[in-house]
Tab-separated table of C-alpha atoms in Angstrom:
chain	number	residue	atom	x	y	z
A	1	UNK	CA	2.318	-4.170	-13.800
A	2	UNK	CA	2.173	-0.408	-12.544
A	3	UNK	CA	5.907	0.841	-12.609
A	4	UNK	CA	6.580	3.675	-9.646
A	5	UNK	CA	8.552	5.855	-11.760
A	6	UNK	CA	10.506	8.102	-9.092
A	7	UNK	CA	11.047	5.226	-7.068
A	8	UNK	CA	14.907	4.541	-6.406
A	9	UNK	CA	15.655	1.232	-8.536
A	10	UNK	CA	18.727	-0.171	-6.070
A	11	UNK	CA	20.610	0.953	-3.305
A	12	UNK	CA	23.720	3.265	-4.656
A	13	UNK	CA	26.521	2.006	-5.264
A	14	UNK	CA	25.418	-1.409	-4.594
A	15	UNK	CA	24.064	-3.962	-6.784
A	16	UNK	CA	20.725	-4.064	-4.091
A	17	UNK	CA	17.843	-3.785	-6.086
A	18	UNK	CA	14.692	-2.423	-5.586
A	19	UNK	CA	12.847	-2.817	-8.541
A	20	UNK	CA	12.325	-4.674	-11.915
A	21	UNK	CA	12.190	-3.817	-15.203
A	22	UNK	CA	9.401	-5.834	-16.587
A	23	UNK	CA	6.724	-8.512	-15.069
A	24	UNK	CA	7.630	-12.133	-14.985
A	25	UNK	CA	5.669	-13.614	-17.701
A	26	UNK	CA	5.313	-16.625	-15.441
A	27	UNK	CA	3.748	-14.387	-13.059
A	28	UNK	CA	5.577	-11.948	-10.060
A	29	UNK	CA	7.885	-13.787	-7.637
A	30	UNK	CA	6.393	-14.792	-4.556
A	31	UNK	CA	6.973	-12.513	-1.351
A	32	UNK	CA	7.779	-14.182	1.870
A	33	UNK	CA	9.098	-13.573	5.302
A	34	UNK	CA	12.470	-13.424	5.590
A	35	UNK	CA	13.935	-13.791	8.810
A	36	UNK	CA	16.696	-11.188	9.656
A	37	UNK	CA	19.643	-12.847	11.472
A	38	UNK	CA	22.304	-10.294	13.907
A	39	UNK	CA	25.174	-11.158	11.927
A	40	UNK	CA	23.692	-10.082	8.013
A	41	UNK	CA	26.161	-8.145	6.679
A	42	UNK	CA	26.100	-3.700	7.241
A	43	UNK	CA	25.284	-3.336	3.263
A	44	UNK	CA	22.583	-5.853	3.817
A	45	UNK	CA	21.113	-4.202	6.719
A	46	UNK	CA	22.017	-0.584	4.760
A	47	UNK	CA	19.676	-2.002	1.769
A	48	UNK	CA	17.159	-2.437	4.018
A	49	UNK	CA	17.050	0.850	5.579
A	50	UNK	CA	17.147	2.529	2.242
A	51	UNK	CA	14.353	0.524	0.936
A	52	UNK	CA	12.481	1.609	3.833
A	53	UNK	CA	13.255	4.932	3.651
A	54	UNK	CA	12.401	5.328	-0.154
A	55	UNK	CA	8.815	3.300	0.710
A	56	UNK	CA	8.090	5.768	3.350
A	57	UNK	CA	9.579	8.788	1.491
A	58	UNK	CA	7.154	7.225	-2.052
A	59	UNK	CA	3.694	6.017	-0.427
A	60	UNK	CA	4.001	7.157	3.631
A	61	UNK	CA	1.426	5.446	6.195
A	62	UNK	CA	-1.067	5.578	2.781
A	63	UNK	CA	-1.502	1.594	0.794
A	64	UNK	CA	0.242	0.860	-1.928
A	65	UNK	CA	0.650	-1.643	-4.899
A	66	UNK	CA	3.308	-3.963	-5.078
A	67	UNK	CA	4.065	-3.615	-9.266
A	68	UNK	CA	7.331	-3.053	-9.719
A	69	UNK	CA	8.933	-3.332	-6.017
A	70	UNK	CA	11.136	-5.980	-5.732
A	71	UNK	CA	9.729	-9.286	-4.258
A	72	UNK	CA	13.120	-10.282	-3.088
A	73	UNK	CA	13.548	-6.919	-1.013
A	74	UNK	CA	9.669	-6.682	-0.085
A	75	UNK	CA	10.490	-10.316	1.992
A	76	UNK	CA	13.232	-8.890	4.115
A	77	UNK	CA	10.454	-6.035	5.676
A	78	UNK	CA	7.676	-8.408	4.720
A	79	UNK	CA	5.248	-8.966	7.686
A	80	UNK	CA	6.807	-6.708	10.226
A	81	UNK	CA	7.393	-3.312	8.589
A	82	UNK	CA	5.513	-3.858	5.735
A	83	UNK	CA	2.176	-5.442	5.912
A	84	UNK	CA	-0.724	-6.443	3.594
A	85	UNK	CA	-3.292	-3.450	3.578
A	86	UNK	CA	-5.904	-6.097	1.719
A	87	UNK	CA	-7.479	-9.597	3.140
A	88	UNK	CA	-7.506	-12.117	1.698
A	89	UNK	CA	-3.913	-10.900	0.073
A	90	UNK	CA	-1.970	-12.739	-2.991
A	91	UNK	CA	1.682	-13.068	-2.103
A	92	UNK	CA	2.326	-13.486	-5.691
A	93	UNK	CA	-0.196	-10.920	-7.312
A	94	UNK	CA	1.525	-7.483	-8.842
A	95	UNK	CA	-1.554	-6.207	-8.062
A	96	UNK	CA	-1.720	-7.101	-4.475
A	97	UNK	CA	-1.876	-3.763	-1.834
A	98	UNK	CA	0.800	-3.185	1.148
A	99	UNK	CA	1.321	-0.751	3.837
A	100	UNK	CA	3.885	0.835	6.037
A	101	UNK	CA	3.364	-0.130	9.626
A	102	UNK	CA	4.785	2.938	10.934
A	103	UNK	CA	4.985	1.743	14.956
A	104	UNK	CA	7.352	-1.444	13.690
A	105	UNK	CA	9.175	0.474	11.050
A	106	UNK	CA	10.148	3.100	13.676
A	107	UNK	CA	11.172	0.693	16.577
A	108	UNK	CA	13.697	-1.531	13.567
A	109	UNK	CA	14.305	1.606	11.761
A	110	UNK	CA	14.580	4.740	14.128
A	111	UNK	CA	17.526	6.433	11.492
A	112	UNK	CA	14.949	6.332	8.579
A	113	UNK	CA	12.159	8.358	11.295
A	114	UNK	CA	14.479	10.955	13.003
A	115	UNK	CA	13.528	14.717	12.215
A	116	UNK	CA	17.872	15.003	11.612
A	117	UNK	CA	17.322	11.574	8.756
A	118	UNK	CA	18.873	12.381	5.437
A	119	UNK	CA	15.782	12.503	2.722
A	120	UNK	CA	15.623	10.047	0.545
A	121	UNK	CA	17.633	9.625	-2.769
A	122	UNK	CA	15.392	9.582	-5.768
A	123	UNK	CA	16.907	8.671	-8.783
A	124	UNK	CA	14.837	7.934	-11.579
A	125	UNK	CA	16.715	5.309	-13.830
A	126	UNK	CA	14.330	4.269	-15.894
A	127	UNK	CA	14.739	4.649	-20.064
A	128	UNK	CA	11.307	5.297	-21.377
A	129	UNK	CA	12.309	3.241	-24.149
A	130	UNK	CA	11.699	0.561	-21.766
A	131	UNK	CA	8.285	0.332	-21.651
A	132	UNK	CA	5.853	-2.627	-21.862
């Protein structure tokens, strides 16, 4: 499993995680498209925006490997702002390639793409002793 070094591990000040530390021995959790309802909590919407901002800052429009990115967090964006970058796509693979659909991402999260948007917070909180 590829570990995206330098990618933030979570939304600062919350338990909304963006990455996982180690691969699941039983295989990668399936990425699904989760429905986002209008009545979601503000912190959940902030987690989505923060995650998308981190993806955009880290990868831009280039395809990227799923690696250690959290399947649950990806699932909130999958099928809309984050799409499969390969065909066939394996939603249960750490090696699966994804990409940001900028048009949809910018429509859903204009604050992430605004010229005055704050930079995504990148804190490397990885412990090198945690290497697999």
